[in-house]
Amino acid sequence: MAKIRVLVVEDSLTVRKRLIEVIGMDSDLEVVAEADNGRTAIELCRTLRPDVITLDMNLPVMDGVSATEHIMGHFPTPILIVSSSTNRGDLFKTYDALAAGAVDVLEKPRAEDTDGAWEKRFLAAIKLVSRIRVITHIRARLGSVGRAPVARPDSPIVSWPPPNEARSVIALGASTGGPGALVDVLREIPTGVDATLLVVLHIDEPFSSAFADWLSVQTGHPVAYARGGEALSAARGQIFMAPPGRHLVVHAGKLWLSSEPERHSCRPSVDVLFESLAAACHRDVVACLLTGMGRDGAEGLLALRRAGAHTIAQDEATSVIYGMPREAALLGAAQRILPLNEIGAAMLRLTAKGNG
């Protein structure tokens, strides 16, 4: 079987040699080239066409975000971000790269990582990322990643029907490929929408801490991690995300956080949120399952459909990973299967009119 061909991009010679050493430990992998800046990485990717790239964010000449945008806009290649930066500014760069099409992110090895666990995670991540069929990101080619959204000149809110005729909760679940998908959907929903928006995204610590802030900048919506106790009726027009390591649950008209066990190896879990909405809000929900690996959210989306909610799943052609939405489609959980560029408008219509 042919080996998985890896391009290693890292400006620190010490770290780069360490990554190459670890990759060399696995007989299924081979390093085809190495680069210490983003411009060289682009040229090597164009000429060698590796199966996967490990990419640092802070690079000279051209940074990791710009390199990701160019690669994903012109010759899409699975990218694993390998970063040690966890301050707010650097985390924003990581989110920008994920929105531009990078597949996943892993922290760099630390001096105290001596038990071999990091090496196993790194090698497994390379293999997993290399198998993903990445898509061309036109938005990355046009350079719109990281820019603030253009303001909508006309808001449809003034012509909406009374709240009792409208769906009052919009719920979104996503995993791999989720940052970019969430931006695309939420940019189609005007700020001040007469609904509470709830989001579960699978993104590992320590890279999740500033995501709510980044999403707010990208979409213009007020976004915050839920703290527990927020009333749905008083939170119209706001986006609440499940915080890192906690399930988000709706009960008795309020948001609650839970440390119950993982579902599908996930905490937060989309299923946990969706199932709580099915029990608490019934027909007041418009829910969508976006791109992601695994099956989290599919059963919850089915519970919502059975309870009378409107349910949507992203289609295969526009999903970075057609895993979670595929499972929902197979279960019959989604009333509609839509391309990414139609989901936000569809959810808005359902929320505004309360019908399909």
Tab-separated table of C-alpha atoms in Angstrom:
chain	number	residue	atom	x	y	z
A	1	MET	CA	0.000	0.000	0.000
A	2	ALA	CA	1.304	3.454	-0.905
A	3	LYS	CA	2.505	5.581	1.964
A	4	ILE	CA	0.745	8.764	3.020
A	5	ARG	CA	2.850	11.646	1.731
A	6	VAL	CA	3.270	14.487	4.245
A	7	LEU	CA	4.481	18.063	3.789
A	8	VAL	CA	5.724	19.527	7.095
A	9	VAL	CA	5.534	23.323	7.415
A	10	GLU	CA	7.099	24.810	10.557
A	11	ASP	CA	9.512	27.722	10.969
A	12	SER	CA	11.213	26.406	14.109
A	13	LEU	CA	13.959	24.026	13.030
A	14	THR	CA	13.816	22.201	16.361
A	15	VAL	CA	10.077	21.624	16.213
A	16	ARG	CA	10.178	20.782	12.493
A	17	LYS	CA	12.808	18.104	12.999
A	18	ARG	CA	10.799	16.707	15.889
A	19	LEU	CA	7.674	16.443	13.747
A	20	ILE	CA	9.628	14.784	10.958
A	21	GLU	CA	11.171	12.352	13.461
A	22	VAL	CA	7.755	11.340	14.789
A	23	ILE	CA	6.325	10.884	11.290
A	24	GLY	CA	9.302	8.684	10.458
A	25	MET	CA	8.279	6.339	13.279
A	26	ASP	CA	5.216	5.219	11.314
A	27	SER	CA	5.768	2.951	8.315
A	28	ASP	CA	2.531	4.171	6.716
A	29	LEU	CA	3.806	7.752	6.458
A	30	GLU	CA	6.622	9.547	4.674
A	31	VAL	CA	7.757	13.163	4.645
A	32	VAL	CA	8.040	14.317	1.047
A	33	ALA	CA	9.223	17.836	1.836
A	34	GLU	CA	9.570	20.455	4.556
A	35	ALA	CA	9.138	24.223	4.544
A	36	ASP	CA	9.830	27.044	6.987
A	37	ASN	CA	7.440	29.639	5.515
A	38	GLY	CA	4.031	29.829	3.894
A	39	ARG	CA	5.181	30.843	0.415
A	40	THR	CA	7.519	27.869	0.115
A	41	ALA	CA	4.734	25.637	1.436
A	42	ILE	CA	2.430	26.775	-1.371
A	43	GLU	CA	5.032	26.086	-4.043
A	44	LEU	CA	5.873	22.649	-2.635
A	45	CYS	CA	2.185	21.799	-2.376
A	46	ARG	CA	1.623	22.864	-5.978
A	47	THR	CA	4.513	20.819	-7.368
A	48	LEU	CA	4.490	17.753	-5.094
A	49	ARG	CA	0.770	17.418	-4.338
A	50	PRO	CA	1.184	15.799	-0.900
A	51	ASP	CA	-1.614	13.800	0.707
A	52	VAL	CA	-1.615	15.962	3.837
A	53	ILE	CA	0.076	19.080	5.216
A	54	THR	CA	1.010	19.800	8.830
A	55	LEU	CA	0.967	23.576	9.135
A	56	ASP	CA	2.023	26.081	11.756
A	57	MET	CA	0.155	29.385	11.901
A	58	ASN	CA	2.953	31.813	12.757
A	59	LEU	CA	5.273	31.674	9.761
A	60	PRO	CA	7.599	34.189	8.106
A	61	VAL	CA	7.146	35.551	4.544
A	62	MET	CA	3.516	34.314	4.441
A	63	ASP	CA	1.584	33.201	7.510
A	64	GLY	CA	-0.416	30.017	7.923
A	65	VAL	CA	-3.795	31.655	7.279
A	66	SER	CA	-2.729	33.107	3.929
A	67	ALA	CA	-1.103	29.818	2.937
A	68	THR	CA	-4.272	27.920	3.826
A	69	GLU	CA	-6.425	30.328	1.822
A	70	HIS	CA	-4.244	29.933	-1.268
A	71	ILE	CA	-3.939	26.157	-1.031
A	72	MET	CA	-7.642	25.561	-0.406
A	73	GLY	CA	-8.645	28.014	-3.121
A	74	HIS	CA	-6.381	26.615	-5.845
A	75	PHE	CA	-5.219	23.039	-5.115
A	76	PRO	CA	-7.171	21.753	-2.088
A	77	THR	CA	-5.124	19.547	0.223
A	78	PRO	CA	-6.009	18.236	3.698
A	79	ILE	CA	-4.346	20.480	6.290
A	80	LEU	CA	-3.669	19.663	9.943
A	81	ILE	CA	-2.834	22.798	11.923
A	82	VAL	CA	-0.113	22.138	14.502
A	83	SER	CA	0.118	25.111	16.824
A	84	SER	CA	1.174	26.072	20.322
A	85	SER	CA	-0.436	29.513	20.300
A	86	THR	CA	-3.406	29.928	22.600
A	87	ASN	CA	-3.612	33.711	23.044
A	88	ARG	CA	-6.682	35.404	21.614
A	89	GLY	CA	-5.032	36.831	18.503
A	90	ASP	CA	-3.353	33.587	17.538
A	91	LEU	CA	-6.521	31.608	18.211
A	92	PHE	CA	-8.336	33.907	15.790
A	93	LYS	CA	-5.740	32.975	13.135
A	94	THR	CA	-6.417	29.303	13.808
A	95	TYR	CA	-10.169	29.834	13.391
A	96	ASP	CA	-9.557	31.812	10.195
A	97	ALA	CA	-7.543	28.879	8.809
A	98	LEU	CA	-10.234	26.377	9.809
A	99	ALA	CA	-12.851	28.558	8.131
A	100	ALA	CA	-10.662	28.676	5.026
A	101	GLY	CA	-10.636	24.880	4.818
A	102	ALA	CA	-8.024	23.488	7.200
A	103	VAL	CA	-9.433	20.246	8.585
A	104	ASP	CA	-8.293	20.018	12.190
A	105	VAL	CA	-5.961	21.471	14.808
A	106	LEU	CA	-3.550	19.828	17.254
A	107	GLU	CA	-1.309	21.382	19.866
A	108	LYS	CA	2.469	21.164	19.440
A	109	PRO	CA	4.402	18.772	21.663
A	110	ARG	CA	5.468	20.132	25.020
A	111	ALA	CA	8.595	19.340	26.992
A	112	GLU	CA	6.548	17.454	29.588
A	113	ASP	CA	4.940	15.190	26.941
A	114	THR	CA	7.172	12.190	27.537
A	115	ASP	CA	4.725	9.282	27.694
A	116	GLY	CA	4.233	8.902	23.941
A	117	ALA	CA	0.576	10.007	24.057
A	118	TRP	CA	1.148	13.131	21.971
A	119	GLU	CA	3.004	11.173	19.296
A	120	LYS	CA	0.092	8.744	19.005
A	121	ARG	CA	-2.415	11.591	18.688
A	122	PHE	CA	-0.271	13.323	16.078
A	123	LEU	CA	0.150	10.248	13.893
A	124	ALA	CA	-3.528	9.336	14.193
A	125	ALA	CA	-4.535	12.894	13.279
A	126	ILE	CA	-2.348	12.874	10.155
A	127	LYS	CA	-3.870	9.605	8.978
A	128	LEU	CA	-7.394	10.751	9.697
A	129	VAL	CA	-6.971	14.135	8.004
A	130	SER	CA	-5.312	12.563	4.960
A	131	ARG	CA	-8.444	10.518	4.239
A	132	ILE	CA	-10.724	13.545	4.066
A	133	ARG	CA	-11.926	14.598	0.640
A	134	VAL	CA	-11.414	18.324	0.857
A	135	ILE	CA	-13.281	20.764	-1.353
A	136	THR	CA	-12.271	23.967	-3.113
A	137	HIS	CA	-13.025	26.978	-0.933
A	138	ILE	CA	-14.034	29.794	-3.240
A	139	ARG	CA	-14.401	32.127	-0.263
A	140	ALA	CA	-10.757	31.454	0.600
A	141	ARG	CA	-9.743	32.150	-2.998
A	142	LEU	CA	-11.527	35.502	-2.864
A	143	GLY	CA	-9.839	36.328	0.435
A	144	SER	CA	-13.002	36.968	2.476
A	145	VAL	CA	-12.009	34.755	5.414
A	146	GLY	CA	-11.401	36.808	8.533
A	147	ARG	CA	-13.232	39.887	7.292
A	148	ALA	CA	-16.162	41.394	9.147
A	149	PRO	CA	-19.527	40.732	7.509
A	150	VAL	CA	-21.107	43.286	5.246
A	151	ALA	CA	-24.056	44.950	6.984
A	152	ARG	CA	-27.486	44.086	5.671
A	153	PRO	CA	-29.155	47.287	4.434
A	154	ASP	CA	-32.702	46.076	4.978
A	155	SER	CA	-33.798	43.899	7.873
A	156	PRO	CA	-36.940	41.805	7.400
A	157	ILE	CA	-37.669	41.838	11.112
A	158	VAL	CA	-40.220	44.643	10.926
A	159	SER	CA	-42.530	42.617	8.708
A	160	TRP	CA	-42.383	39.424	10.706
A	161	PRO	CA	-45.527	37.896	12.218
A	162	PRO	CA	-46.131	37.861	15.976
A	163	PRO	CA	-43.733	35.669	18.033
A	164	ASN	CA	-46.389	33.030	18.707
A	165	GLU	CA	-46.494	32.290	14.976
A	166	ALA	CA	-42.742	31.958	14.585
A	167	ARG	CA	-40.142	29.396	15.556
A	168	SER	CA	-38.337	30.954	18.473
A	169	VAL	CA	-35.185	28.786	18.600
A	170	ILE	CA	-32.574	28.155	15.920
A	171	ALA	CA	-30.225	25.279	16.780
A	172	LEU	CA	-27.037	24.352	14.931
A	173	GLY	CA	-24.639	21.460	15.412
A	174	ALA	CA	-21.288	21.023	13.656
A	175	SER	CA	-17.907	19.360	13.906
A	176	THR	CA	-15.102	19.068	11.320
A	177	GLY	CA	-15.488	21.931	8.868
A	178	GLY	CA	-17.838	23.636	11.293
A	179	PRO	CA	-16.179	27.049	11.751
A	180	GLY	CA	-16.569	28.037	8.122
A	181	ALA	CA	-20.017	26.466	7.830
A	182	LEU	CA	-21.307	28.334	10.884
A	183	VAL	CA	-20.034	31.628	9.502
A	184	ASP	CA	-21.784	31.030	6.175
A	185	VAL	CA	-25.091	30.132	7.810
A	186	LEU	CA	-25.119	32.870	10.424
A	187	ARG	CA	-24.191	35.608	7.975
A	188	GLU	CA	-27.493	34.895	6.233
A	189	ILE	CA	-29.460	35.494	9.433
A	190	PRO	CA	-29.814	39.191	10.332
A	191	THR	CA	-28.705	40.509	13.682
A	192	GLY	CA	-31.617	41.140	16.001
A	193	VAL	CA	-33.485	38.116	14.697
A	194	ASP	CA	-36.517	37.341	16.888
A	195	ALA	CA	-35.171	33.977	17.976
A	196	THR	CA	-32.562	32.533	20.310
A	197	LEU	CA	-29.721	30.801	18.490
A	198	LEU	CA	-27.978	27.812	20.089
A	199	VAL	CA	-24.756	26.298	18.757
A	200	VAL	CA	-22.755	23.169	19.554
A	201	LEU	CA	-19.366	22.856	17.865
A	202	HIS	CA	-16.822	20.108	18.423
A	203	ILE	CA	-13.467	21.839	18.884
A	204	ASP	CA	-10.903	20.638	21.379
A	205	GLU	CA	-9.367	22.616	24.185
A	206	PRO	CA	-7.183	24.639	24.379
A	207	PHE	CA	-8.289	25.929	20.971
A	208	SER	CA	-11.947	26.527	21.854
A	209	SER	CA	-11.609	29.307	24.415
A	210	ALA	CA	-11.973	32.311	22.083
A	211	PHE	CA	-14.206	30.819	19.412
A	212	ALA	CA	-17.352	32.625	20.546
A	213	ASP	CA	-15.556	35.970	20.244
A	214	TRP	CA	-14.265	35.082	16.776
A	215	LEU	CA	-17.699	33.982	15.590
A	216	SER	CA	-19.156	37.272	16.798
A	217	VAL	CA	-16.571	39.235	14.797
A	218	GLN	CA	-17.185	37.127	11.704
A	219	THR	CA	-20.984	37.290	11.731
A	220	GLY	CA	-21.902	40.515	13.534
A	221	HIS	CA	-24.085	38.563	15.971
A	222	PRO	CA	-23.645	38.769	19.746
A	223	VAL	CA	-22.104	35.382	20.618
A	224	ALA	CA	-21.252	34.075	24.072
A	225	TYR	CA	-20.640	30.782	25.814
A	226	ALA	CA	-23.661	29.872	27.903
A	227	ARG	CA	-23.173	30.115	31.647
A	228	GLY	CA	-26.420	28.420	32.676
A	229	GLY	CA	-29.634	29.982	33.849
A	230	GLU	CA	-30.260	32.211	30.801
A	231	ALA	CA	-33.952	32.434	29.923
A	232	LEU	CA	-34.783	31.671	26.295
A	233	SER	CA	-37.541	34.286	26.251
A	234	ALA	CA	-35.095	37.022	27.262
A	235	ALA	CA	-32.345	35.975	24.870
A	236	ARG	CA	-33.888	36.729	21.483
A	237	GLY	CA	-31.311	37.830	18.945
A	238	GLN	CA	-28.405	36.285	20.859
A	239	ILE	CA	-26.236	33.279	20.078
A	240	PHE	CA	-25.266	30.968	22.921
A	241	MET	CA	-22.655	28.277	22.421
A	242	ALA	CA	-22.004	25.178	24.477
A	243	PRO	CA	-18.814	25.933	26.416
A	244	PRO	CA	-15.765	23.654	26.168
A	245	GLY	CA	-16.280	20.405	28.048
A	246	ARG	CA	-19.932	21.017	28.989
A	247	HIS	CA	-23.204	19.863	27.475
A	248	LEU	CA	-25.757	22.573	26.684
A	249	VAL	CA	-29.299	21.658	27.747
A	250	VAL	CA	-32.656	23.450	27.529
A	251	HIS	CA	-35.122	22.791	30.344
A	252	ALA	CA	-38.088	24.734	31.697
A	253	GLY	CA	-37.409	27.652	29.373
A	254	LYS	CA	-33.800	28.129	30.444
A	255	LEU	CA	-30.308	27.110	29.362
A	256	TRP	CA	-28.402	24.754	31.619
A	257	LEU	CA	-24.940	23.226	31.536
A	258	SER	CA	-24.182	19.605	32.283
A	259	SER	CA	-21.053	17.575	32.988
A	260	GLU	CA	-22.788	14.294	32.250
A	261	PRO	CA	-20.723	11.672	30.367
A	262	GLU	CA	-19.727	12.177	26.745
A	263	ARG	CA	-22.061	11.167	23.928
A	264	HIS	CA	-20.336	9.700	20.879
A	265	SER	CA	-17.042	10.686	22.567
A	266	CYS	CA	-18.213	14.307	22.573
A	267	ARG	CA	-18.850	16.832	25.304
A	268	PRO	CA	-20.497	19.106	24.338
A	269	SER	CA	-22.749	16.841	22.297
A	270	VAL	CA	-25.181	17.958	19.614
A	271	ASP	CA	-27.482	15.043	20.497
A	272	VAL	CA	-27.774	16.239	24.092
A	273	LEU	CA	-28.858	19.715	23.028
A	274	PHE	CA	-31.215	18.533	20.291
A	275	GLU	CA	-32.898	15.945	22.515
A	276	SER	CA	-33.445	18.502	25.274
A	277	LEU	CA	-35.006	20.857	22.721
A	278	ALA	CA	-37.274	18.066	21.486
A	279	ALA	CA	-38.540	17.596	25.033
A	280	ALA	CA	-38.773	21.265	25.988
A	281	CYS	CA	-39.647	23.317	22.918
A	282	HIS	CA	-41.330	20.953	20.480
A	283	ARG	CA	-42.523	22.909	17.438
A	284	ASP	CA	-40.695	26.123	18.323
A	285	VAL	CA	-37.379	24.881	16.889
A	286	VAL	CA	-35.603	25.062	13.545
A	287	ALA	CA	-32.545	22.796	13.733
A	288	CYS	CA	-29.718	21.977	11.346
A	289	LEU	CA	-26.900	19.449	11.413
A	290	LEU	CA	-23.854	20.690	9.565
A	291	THR	CA	-20.614	19.125	8.345
A	292	GLY	CA	-18.812	16.846	10.766
A	293	MET	CA	-17.263	13.475	11.436
A	294	GLY	CA	-19.142	10.725	13.251
A	295	ARG	CA	-22.833	10.527	14.074
A	296	ASP	CA	-23.393	12.990	16.912
A	297	GLY	CA	-26.593	14.955	16.375
A	298	ALA	CA	-28.358	12.539	14.031
A	299	GLU	CA	-30.542	10.897	16.679
A	300	GLY	CA	-31.232	14.253	18.292
A	301	LEU	CA	-32.315	15.699	14.959
A	302	LEU	CA	-34.664	12.737	14.514
A	303	ALA	CA	-36.141	13.376	17.974
A	304	LEU	CA	-36.731	16.981	16.986
A	305	ARG	CA	-38.446	16.018	13.746
A	306	ARG	CA	-40.711	13.593	15.568
A	307	ALA	CA	-41.568	16.339	18.055
A	308	GLY	CA	-42.682	18.667	15.270
A	309	ALA	CA	-39.595	20.819	14.754
A	310	HIS	CA	-38.303	21.731	11.319
A	311	THR	CA	-35.063	19.884	10.575
A	312	ILE	CA	-32.327	20.390	7.991
A	313	ALA	CA	-29.069	18.607	7.161
A	314	GLN	CA	-26.213	19.893	5.025
A	315	ASP	CA	-25.719	18.091	1.720
A	316	GLU	CA	-22.722	15.963	0.756
A	317	ALA	CA	-21.346	18.229	-1.965
A	318	THR	CA	-20.772	21.192	0.368
A	319	SER	CA	-19.768	19.262	3.522
A	320	VAL	CA	-16.108	19.060	4.452
A	321	ILE	CA	-17.018	15.772	6.127
A	322	TYR	CA	-20.299	14.123	5.194
A	323	GLY	CA	-20.535	12.138	8.404
A	324	MET	CA	-22.992	13.656	10.871
A	325	PRO	CA	-25.393	14.979	8.202
A	326	ARG	CA	-25.191	11.664	6.354
A	327	GLU	CA	-26.244	9.783	9.474
A	328	ALA	CA	-29.168	12.174	9.874
A	329	ALA	CA	-30.212	11.612	6.264
A	330	LEU	CA	-30.035	7.831	6.670
A	331	LEU	CA	-32.266	8.027	9.759
A	332	GLY	CA	-34.800	10.208	7.982
A	333	ALA	CA	-34.141	12.905	10.548
A	334	ALA	CA	-33.856	15.758	8.061
A	335	GLN	CA	-36.917	17.131	6.327
A	336	ARG	CA	-34.627	19.019	3.985
A	337	ILE	CA	-31.091	18.318	2.769
A	338	LEU	CA	-29.641	21.573	1.507
A	339	PRO	CA	-26.338	22.977	0.224
A	340	LEU	CA	-24.550	25.231	2.672
A	341	ASN	CA	-25.364	28.444	0.817
A	342	GLU	CA	-29.124	27.829	1.178
A	343	ILE	CA	-29.317	26.813	4.831
A	344	GLY	CA	-29.225	30.230	6.501
A	345	ALA	CA	-31.968	31.648	4.287
A	346	ALA	CA	-34.109	28.534	4.772
A	347	MET	CA	-33.789	28.740	8.564
A	348	LEU	CA	-34.619	32.428	8.467
A	349	ARG	CA	-37.787	31.831	6.448
A	350	LEU	CA	-38.907	29.116	8.822
A	351	THR	CA	-38.185	31.252	11.854
A	352	ALA	CA	-39.931	34.273	10.394
A	353	LYS	CA	-43.048	32.544	9.117
A	354	GLY	CA	-43.393	29.501	11.302
A	355	ASN	CA	-44.042	27.246	8.328
A	356	GLY	CA	-42.243	25.206	5.700
